[in-house]
Amino acid sequence: MVPNTLWKIFKNRRYRTLSCLIFTVFFICIVFHNSKLLVKLKNFFAGDVVDFTIAENVTGFSYAIVPNVVHYVHFDRTDLNFIQVVSIKAVYLNHKPEKILIHCNCYSLRGKYWDMVKNISILEVSFMKKPTHIFEKLLSSVYHSSDIARLEILMKYGGIFLDTDTYVIKSLNYYRKFEMTLGWPPAQNLGTQLLIAHKNARFLKLWYNSYRYYRRERWYYNAGELPTQFILEPMPYLVHRVPYDFGVHNLVHLLYGTHSDEWKNYHAIHLLVRHKNYLLPGDIVEEFNENNIKQYNKTFGDMARLVLYGSTDII
């Protein structure tokens, strides 16, 4: 009796072990033959999206995956200018981020324009060493240093990167559900003035690595031409493309050549202040400040007064 009983116990255990083994092998086969399931499991156990292989950037995720943090880069100066104040005020009031970081190769800022924004509780200065080289190649200007810095910042933190002359008009929260979002007008190169990205976005890494082919003499080659033509055009699925709504195309006439409410139709607009005097010569104001903006009767006057004084009215 005893040997038979022991045999039955052994037999049952053997079958249970065999069943578990078969199930495990079957499960592993399913996982490794179903890349979607594998990616989902990888992301689940990581507690974040670490693999965007199966991501699609048309409708995006069902929830926000990009941190609600705004990043600026500000190198080689310890003060701000008037346009930077307008940009900071606009994103603070119109988008309402959780935090605004000014990445600067300094530890603090000063001056009358810093005084206009320093009491914004979510605004911080974050020290960052200015990039001087990329893949052992010397960068030719502070603007190229900024191009590198924005990619490094987004790959480290994720969030919303703004040029300091970008004016945010509406909340950008809708775009936080995509792997990466940028302005990319038809038949043009991408715009770097507003970038919204998860830190693990595939395009960020490809874009950064494309600087192995850095051409220091070309102003927008590595920032716009190369990544558009050699990465995004062959693989447009890497980003959520915004043709016009980010205002990265030339809107200089709308801003400084007329008075119109059309600006309210955009989510953001690149103000082009460093370019307006040659793109639209003859404007009555060459450099804006807190005084001449009060009676500036073009579109940009309305935009600036709204975030500075709470009304578009001439003062």
Tab-separated table of C-alpha atoms in Angstrom:
chain	number	residue	atom	x	y	z
A	1	MET	CA	0.000	0.000	0.000
A	2	VAL	CA	2.676	2.483	0.992
A	3	PRO	CA	4.722	2.132	-2.204
A	4	ASN	CA	1.558	2.599	-4.337
A	5	THR	CA	0.572	5.710	-2.394
A	6	LEU	CA	4.041	7.206	-2.761
A	7	TRP	CA	3.995	6.429	-6.474
A	8	LYS	CA	0.677	8.255	-6.901
A	9	ILE	CA	2.042	11.299	-5.084
A	10	PHE	CA	5.186	11.267	-7.215
A	11	LYS	CA	3.105	10.760	-10.345
A	12	ASN	CA	0.836	13.709	-9.544
A	13	ARG	CA	3.773	15.943	-8.752
A	14	ARG	CA	5.452	14.873	-11.961
A	15	TYR	CA	2.395	15.822	-13.971
A	16	ARG	CA	2.067	19.120	-12.161
A	17	THR	CA	5.716	19.920	-12.808
A	18	LEU	CA	5.382	18.886	-16.427
A	19	SER	CA	2.254	21.015	-16.829
A	20	CYS	CA	4.029	24.028	-15.331
A	21	LEU	CA	6.988	23.485	-17.617
A	22	ILE	CA	4.776	23.234	-20.705
A	23	PHE	CA	2.866	26.378	-19.690
A	24	THR	CA	6.103	28.297	-19.086
A	25	VAL	CA	7.537	27.293	-22.455
A	26	PHE	CA	4.240	28.165	-24.155
A	27	PHE	CA	4.148	31.569	-22.436
A	28	ILE	CA	7.746	32.353	-23.399
A	29	CYS	CA	7.026	31.397	-27.000
A	30	ILE	CA	4.020	33.707	-27.088
A	31	VAL	CA	5.993	36.604	-25.609
A	32	PHE	CA	8.964	36.276	-27.923
A	33	HIS	CA	6.762	35.811	-30.973
A	34	ASN	CA	4.543	38.708	-30.048
A	35	SER	CA	6.676	41.832	-29.978
A	36	LYS	CA	3.776	44.010	-28.863
A	37	LEU	CA	3.279	41.955	-25.740
A	38	LEU	CA	7.007	41.943	-25.069
A	39	VAL	CA	7.204	45.730	-25.360
A	40	LYS	CA	4.175	46.187	-23.117
A	41	LEU	CA	5.692	43.927	-20.488
A	42	LYS	CA	9.013	45.761	-20.698
A	43	ASN	CA	7.305	49.113	-20.178
A	44	PHE	CA	5.086	47.737	-17.404
A	45	PHE	CA	7.956	46.401	-15.340
A	46	ALA	CA	10.009	49.570	-15.950
A	47	GLY	CA	7.170	51.745	-14.684
A	48	ASP	CA	7.662	54.082	-17.649
A	49	VAL	CA	7.734	54.005	-21.421
A	50	VAL	CA	11.248	52.773	-22.140
A	51	ASP	CA	10.448	51.243	-25.529
A	52	PHE	CA	8.409	53.104	-28.150
A	53	THR	CA	8.713	50.379	-30.797
A	54	ILE	CA	4.950	49.907	-31.036
A	55	ALA	CA	4.007	53.527	-30.332
A	56	GLU	CA	1.982	55.380	-32.916
A	57	ASN	CA	2.095	59.136	-33.014
A	58	VAL	CA	-1.195	59.814	-34.768
A	59	THR	CA	-3.551	59.400	-31.814
A	60	GLY	CA	-0.923	58.850	-29.133
A	61	PHE	CA	-1.377	57.308	-25.710
A	62	SER	CA	-4.593	57.539	-23.710
A	63	TYR	CA	-2.790	59.542	-21.018
A	64	ALA	CA	-0.008	62.130	-20.753
A	65	ILE	CA	3.467	60.588	-20.897
A	66	VAL	CA	5.518	63.804	-21.166
A	67	PRO	CA	6.303	65.734	-17.953
A	68	ASN	CA	4.561	69.079	-17.643
A	69	VAL	CA	7.886	70.876	-17.278
A	70	VAL	CA	9.041	73.739	-19.510
A	71	HIS	CA	12.726	74.103	-20.354
A	72	TYR	CA	14.618	77.140	-21.641
A	73	VAL	CA	18.334	77.433	-22.442
A	74	HIS	CA	20.117	80.696	-21.615
A	75	PHE	CA	23.893	80.750	-22.039
A	76	ASP	CA	26.590	83.383	-21.459
A	77	ARG	CA	24.363	86.025	-19.846
A	78	THR	CA	23.175	86.618	-16.309
A	79	ASP	CA	20.286	88.886	-17.273
A	80	LEU	CA	17.141	88.456	-19.362
A	81	ASN	CA	15.751	90.597	-22.156
A	82	PHE	CA	12.238	91.888	-22.682
A	83	ILE	CA	11.188	89.209	-25.178
A	84	GLN	CA	12.277	86.463	-22.789
A	85	VAL	CA	10.022	87.957	-20.129
A	86	VAL	CA	7.104	87.894	-22.565
A	87	SER	CA	7.808	84.255	-23.434
A	88	ILE	CA	8.038	83.164	-19.787
A	89	LYS	CA	4.870	85.035	-18.830
A	90	ALA	CA	2.984	83.569	-21.788
A	91	VAL	CA	3.777	79.926	-21.054
A	92	TYR	CA	3.171	80.456	-17.337
A	93	LEU	CA	-0.255	82.007	-17.840
A	94	ASN	CA	-1.496	80.169	-20.915
A	95	HIS	CA	-0.115	76.658	-20.464
A	96	LYS	CA	0.225	76.452	-16.670
A	97	PRO	CA	3.193	74.079	-16.351
A	98	GLU	CA	4.229	72.439	-13.101
A	99	LYS	CA	7.704	73.906	-13.401
A	100	ILE	CA	9.718	76.253	-15.629
A	101	LEU	CA	13.473	75.668	-15.732
A	102	ILE	CA	15.997	78.096	-17.195
A	103	HIS	CA	19.128	76.056	-17.920
A	104	CYS	CA	22.011	78.497	-17.679
A	105	ASN	CA	25.784	78.335	-17.293
A	106	CYS	CA	25.257	80.501	-14.222
A	107	TYR	CA	23.725	79.930	-10.804
A	108	SER	CA	21.468	82.970	-10.660
A	109	LEU	CA	20.061	85.745	-12.823
A	110	ARG	CA	19.688	89.450	-12.173
A	111	GLY	CA	18.533	92.683	-13.778
A	112	LYS	CA	15.267	94.540	-14.241
A	113	TYR	CA	13.743	91.915	-16.532
A	114	TRP	CA	14.612	89.085	-14.168
A	115	ASP	CA	12.881	91.145	-11.474
A	116	MET	CA	9.698	91.027	-13.589
A	117	VAL	CA	9.492	87.218	-13.426
A	118	LYS	CA	11.529	86.125	-10.389
A	119	ASN	CA	8.449	85.894	-8.168
A	120	ILE	CA	6.878	83.195	-10.339
A	121	SER	CA	6.975	80.353	-7.823
A	122	ILE	CA	7.526	77.563	-10.362
A	123	LEU	CA	10.415	79.334	-12.129
A	124	GLU	CA	13.921	78.053	-11.349
A	125	VAL	CA	17.440	78.600	-12.638
A	126	SER	CA	19.257	75.303	-13.198
A	127	PHE	CA	23.005	75.277	-13.779
A	128	MET	CA	24.134	73.620	-17.000
A	129	LYS	CA	27.580	73.659	-18.515
A	130	LYS	CA	27.457	75.087	-22.021
A	131	PRO	CA	28.288	72.429	-24.625
A	132	THR	CA	31.431	73.384	-26.543
A	133	HIS	CA	31.978	70.170	-28.522
A	134	ILE	CA	29.886	67.427	-30.047
A	135	PHE	CA	31.548	64.095	-30.822
A	136	GLU	CA	34.927	65.819	-30.381
A	137	LYS	CA	34.052	68.545	-32.889
A	138	LEU	CA	34.187	72.192	-31.813
A	139	LEU	CA	30.827	73.989	-31.905
A	140	SER	CA	30.904	77.230	-33.862
A	141	SER	CA	28.465	79.397	-31.883
A	142	VAL	CA	26.331	79.685	-28.779
A	143	TYR	CA	23.341	78.932	-30.992
A	144	HIS	CA	24.762	75.539	-31.889
A	145	SER	CA	25.519	75.007	-28.194
A	146	SER	CA	21.853	75.668	-27.516
A	147	ASP	CA	20.848	73.164	-30.202
A	148	ILE	CA	22.873	70.465	-28.447
A	149	ALA	CA	21.681	71.487	-24.993
A	150	ARG	CA	17.992	71.187	-25.866
A	151	LEU	CA	18.489	67.606	-27.017
A	152	GLU	CA	20.510	66.702	-23.931
A	153	ILE	CA	17.895	68.256	-21.651
A	154	LEU	CA	15.005	66.448	-23.295
A	155	MET	CA	16.864	63.119	-23.273
A	156	LYS	CA	17.540	63.557	-19.563
A	157	TYR	CA	14.224	64.917	-18.329
A	158	GLY	CA	11.647	64.978	-21.084
A	159	GLY	CA	9.197	67.868	-21.170
A	160	ILE	CA	8.503	70.958	-23.251
A	161	PHE	CA	11.424	72.870	-24.720
A	162	LEU	CA	10.892	76.473	-25.802
A	163	ASP	CA	13.136	78.949	-27.537
A	164	THR	CA	13.219	82.142	-25.512
A	165	ASP	CA	11.324	83.959	-28.268
A	166	THR	CA	8.455	81.478	-28.504
A	167	TYR	CA	5.045	82.683	-27.324
A	168	VAL	CA	2.645	80.006	-26.054
A	169	ILE	CA	-0.989	80.918	-26.661
A	170	LYS	CA	-2.934	77.854	-25.525
A	171	SER	CA	-2.364	74.874	-23.254
A	172	LEU	CA	-0.043	72.282	-24.786
A	173	ASN	CA	-1.376	69.429	-22.651
A	174	TYR	CA	-3.016	67.688	-25.616
A	175	TYR	CA	0.419	67.061	-27.125
A	176	ARG	CA	1.858	65.516	-23.975
A	177	LYS	CA	0.334	62.139	-24.881
A	178	PHE	CA	2.673	61.685	-27.846
A	179	GLU	CA	6.178	60.241	-27.890
A	180	MET	CA	7.416	63.475	-29.472
A	181	THR	CA	5.698	66.450	-31.056
A	182	LEU	CA	7.188	69.237	-33.151
A	183	GLY	CA	6.295	71.858	-35.718
A	184	TRP	CA	7.003	70.660	-39.239
A	185	PRO	CA	5.399	72.747	-41.986
A	186	PRO	CA	4.778	71.164	-45.414
A	187	ALA	CA	7.819	71.238	-47.732
A	188	GLN	CA	9.957	72.779	-44.968
A	189	ASN	CA	12.383	71.583	-42.341
A	190	LEU	CA	11.314	70.917	-38.775
A	191	GLY	CA	11.194	73.816	-36.326
A	192	THR	CA	13.267	73.589	-33.154
A	193	GLN	CA	11.496	76.444	-31.373
A	194	LEU	CA	8.961	74.201	-29.607
A	195	LEU	CA	9.694	70.545	-28.869
A	196	ILE	CA	7.546	68.283	-26.698
A	197	ALA	CA	9.112	64.916	-25.950
A	198	HIS	CA	9.332	61.936	-23.645
A	199	LYS	CA	12.925	61.425	-22.549
A	200	ASN	CA	13.060	58.041	-24.325
A	201	ALA	CA	11.657	59.312	-27.637
A	202	ARG	CA	13.369	57.511	-30.501
A	203	PHE	CA	13.856	60.604	-32.632
A	204	LEU	CA	15.811	62.399	-29.895
A	205	LYS	CA	18.554	59.774	-29.924
A	206	LEU	CA	18.692	59.585	-33.715
A	207	TRP	CA	18.823	63.368	-33.957
A	208	TYR	CA	21.589	63.628	-31.369
A	209	ASN	CA	23.670	60.925	-33.052
A	210	SER	CA	23.284	62.674	-36.413
A	211	TYR	CA	25.625	65.340	-35.020
A	212	ARG	CA	28.438	62.935	-35.843
A	213	TYR	CA	28.054	64.662	-39.218
A	214	TYR	CA	28.204	68.136	-37.703
A	215	ARG	CA	28.846	70.966	-40.155
A	216	ARG	CA	29.846	74.004	-38.153
A	217	GLU	CA	29.639	76.392	-41.123
A	218	ARG	CA	25.963	75.621	-41.817
A	219	TRP	CA	23.545	77.505	-39.562
A	220	TYR	CA	20.579	75.109	-39.655
A	221	TYR	CA	22.034	71.995	-41.229
A	222	ASN	CA	22.219	69.775	-38.149
A	223	ALA	CA	19.333	71.391	-36.299
A	224	GLY	CA	16.857	71.209	-39.169
A	225	GLU	CA	17.999	70.101	-42.610
A	226	LEU	CA	19.737	66.810	-41.838
A	227	PRO	CA	17.234	65.451	-39.272
A	228	THR	CA	14.302	66.346	-41.506
A	229	GLN	CA	15.652	64.971	-44.769
A	230	PHE	CA	17.514	61.906	-43.515
A	231	ILE	CA	15.494	60.856	-40.468
A	232	LEU	CA	11.958	62.241	-40.436
A	233	GLU	CA	11.134	62.092	-44.122
A	234	PRO	CA	12.013	58.361	-44.299
A	235	MET	CA	10.466	57.700	-40.852
A	236	PRO	CA	7.692	60.252	-40.206
A	237	TYR	CA	6.047	57.942	-37.663
A	238	LEU	CA	8.739	58.881	-35.123
A	239	VAL	CA	6.945	62.129	-34.263
A	240	HIS	CA	3.540	63.720	-34.095
A	241	ARG	CA	3.751	66.287	-36.859
A	242	VAL	CA	2.158	69.703	-36.369
A	243	PRO	CA	2.129	71.508	-39.741
A	244	TYR	CA	1.102	75.025	-38.686
A	245	ASP	CA	-0.300	75.164	-35.147
A	246	PHE	CA	3.082	75.695	-33.448
A	247	GLY	CA	3.776	78.792	-35.551
A	248	VAL	CA	7.323	77.829	-36.512
A	249	HIS	CA	6.838	79.075	-40.076
A	250	ASN	CA	7.363	82.691	-41.081
A	251	LEU	CA	4.646	84.786	-39.434
A	252	VAL	CA	6.633	88.014	-39.334
A	253	HIS	CA	4.021	89.985	-41.307
A	254	LEU	CA	1.206	88.820	-39.016
A	255	LEU	CA	3.195	89.858	-35.946
A	256	TYR	CA	4.775	93.131	-37.038
A	257	GLY	CA	3.185	94.110	-40.333
A	258	THR	CA	-0.493	94.201	-39.451
A	259	HIS	CA	-2.993	94.190	-36.595
A	260	SER	CA	-4.997	90.980	-36.483
A	261	ASP	CA	-6.602	88.477	-34.105
A	262	GLU	CA	-5.414	85.560	-36.247
A	263	TRP	CA	-2.669	84.813	-33.709
A	264	LYS	CA	-5.309	83.420	-31.352
A	265	ASN	CA	-5.834	80.464	-33.713
A	266	TYR	CA	-2.371	79.053	-32.952
A	267	HIS	CA	-1.116	77.094	-29.957
A	268	ALA	CA	2.216	78.920	-30.127
A	269	ILE	CA	4.125	81.338	-32.360
A	270	HIS	CA	7.851	81.851	-32.904
A	271	LEU	CA	8.261	85.613	-32.537
A	272	LEU	CA	11.228	85.943	-34.926
A	273	VAL	CA	12.441	89.061	-33.123
A	274	ARG	CA	16.078	88.552	-34.133
A	275	HIS	CA	15.003	88.404	-37.767
A	276	LYS	CA	12.162	90.892	-38.045
A	277	ASN	CA	14.257	93.942	-38.923
A	278	TYR	CA	15.573	92.395	-42.139
A	279	LEU	CA	12.490	90.309	-42.930
A	280	LEU	CA	10.219	93.322	-42.473
A	281	PRO	CA	12.334	96.503	-42.706
A	282	GLY	CA	10.803	99.810	-41.764
A	283	ASP	CA	8.933	98.794	-38.605
A	284	ILE	CA	8.651	101.714	-36.192
A	285	VAL	CA	10.221	99.716	-33.328
A	286	GLU	CA	13.643	98.155	-33.757
A	287	GLU	CA	13.932	96.757	-30.227
A	288	PHE	CA	10.977	96.197	-27.924
A	289	ASN	CA	10.829	97.124	-24.264
A	290	GLU	CA	8.250	97.542	-21.509
A	291	ASN	CA	7.624	101.158	-22.548
A	292	ASN	CA	7.282	101.161	-26.343
A	293	ILE	CA	5.155	97.995	-26.265
A	294	LYS	CA	2.370	99.908	-24.519
A	295	GLN	CA	1.426	101.770	-27.704
A	296	TYR	CA	2.694	99.361	-30.358
A	297	ASN	CA	-0.375	98.922	-32.566
A	298	LYS	CA	0.563	95.729	-34.412
A	299	THR	CA	-0.394	92.165	-33.529
A	300	PHE	CA	2.597	91.560	-31.288
A	301	GLY	CA	1.637	94.581	-29.222
A	302	ASP	CA	-1.646	92.896	-28.307
A	303	MET	CA	0.120	89.640	-27.459
A	304	ALA	CA	2.727	91.232	-25.204
A	305	ARG	CA	0.314	93.561	-23.400
A	306	LEU	CA	-2.043	90.669	-22.668
A	307	VAL	CA	0.523	88.687	-20.682
A	308	LEU	CA	2.223	91.723	-19.131
A	309	TYR	CA	-0.744	93.922	-18.259
A	310	GLY	CA	-3.785	91.641	-18.593
A	311	SER	CA	-5.312	93.407	-21.603
A	312	THR	CA	-4.593	93.855	-25.303
A	313	ASP	CA	-5.624	97.512	-25.132
A	314	ILE	CA	-3.232	100.319	-26.007
A	315	ILE	CA	-2.018	101.921	-22.785
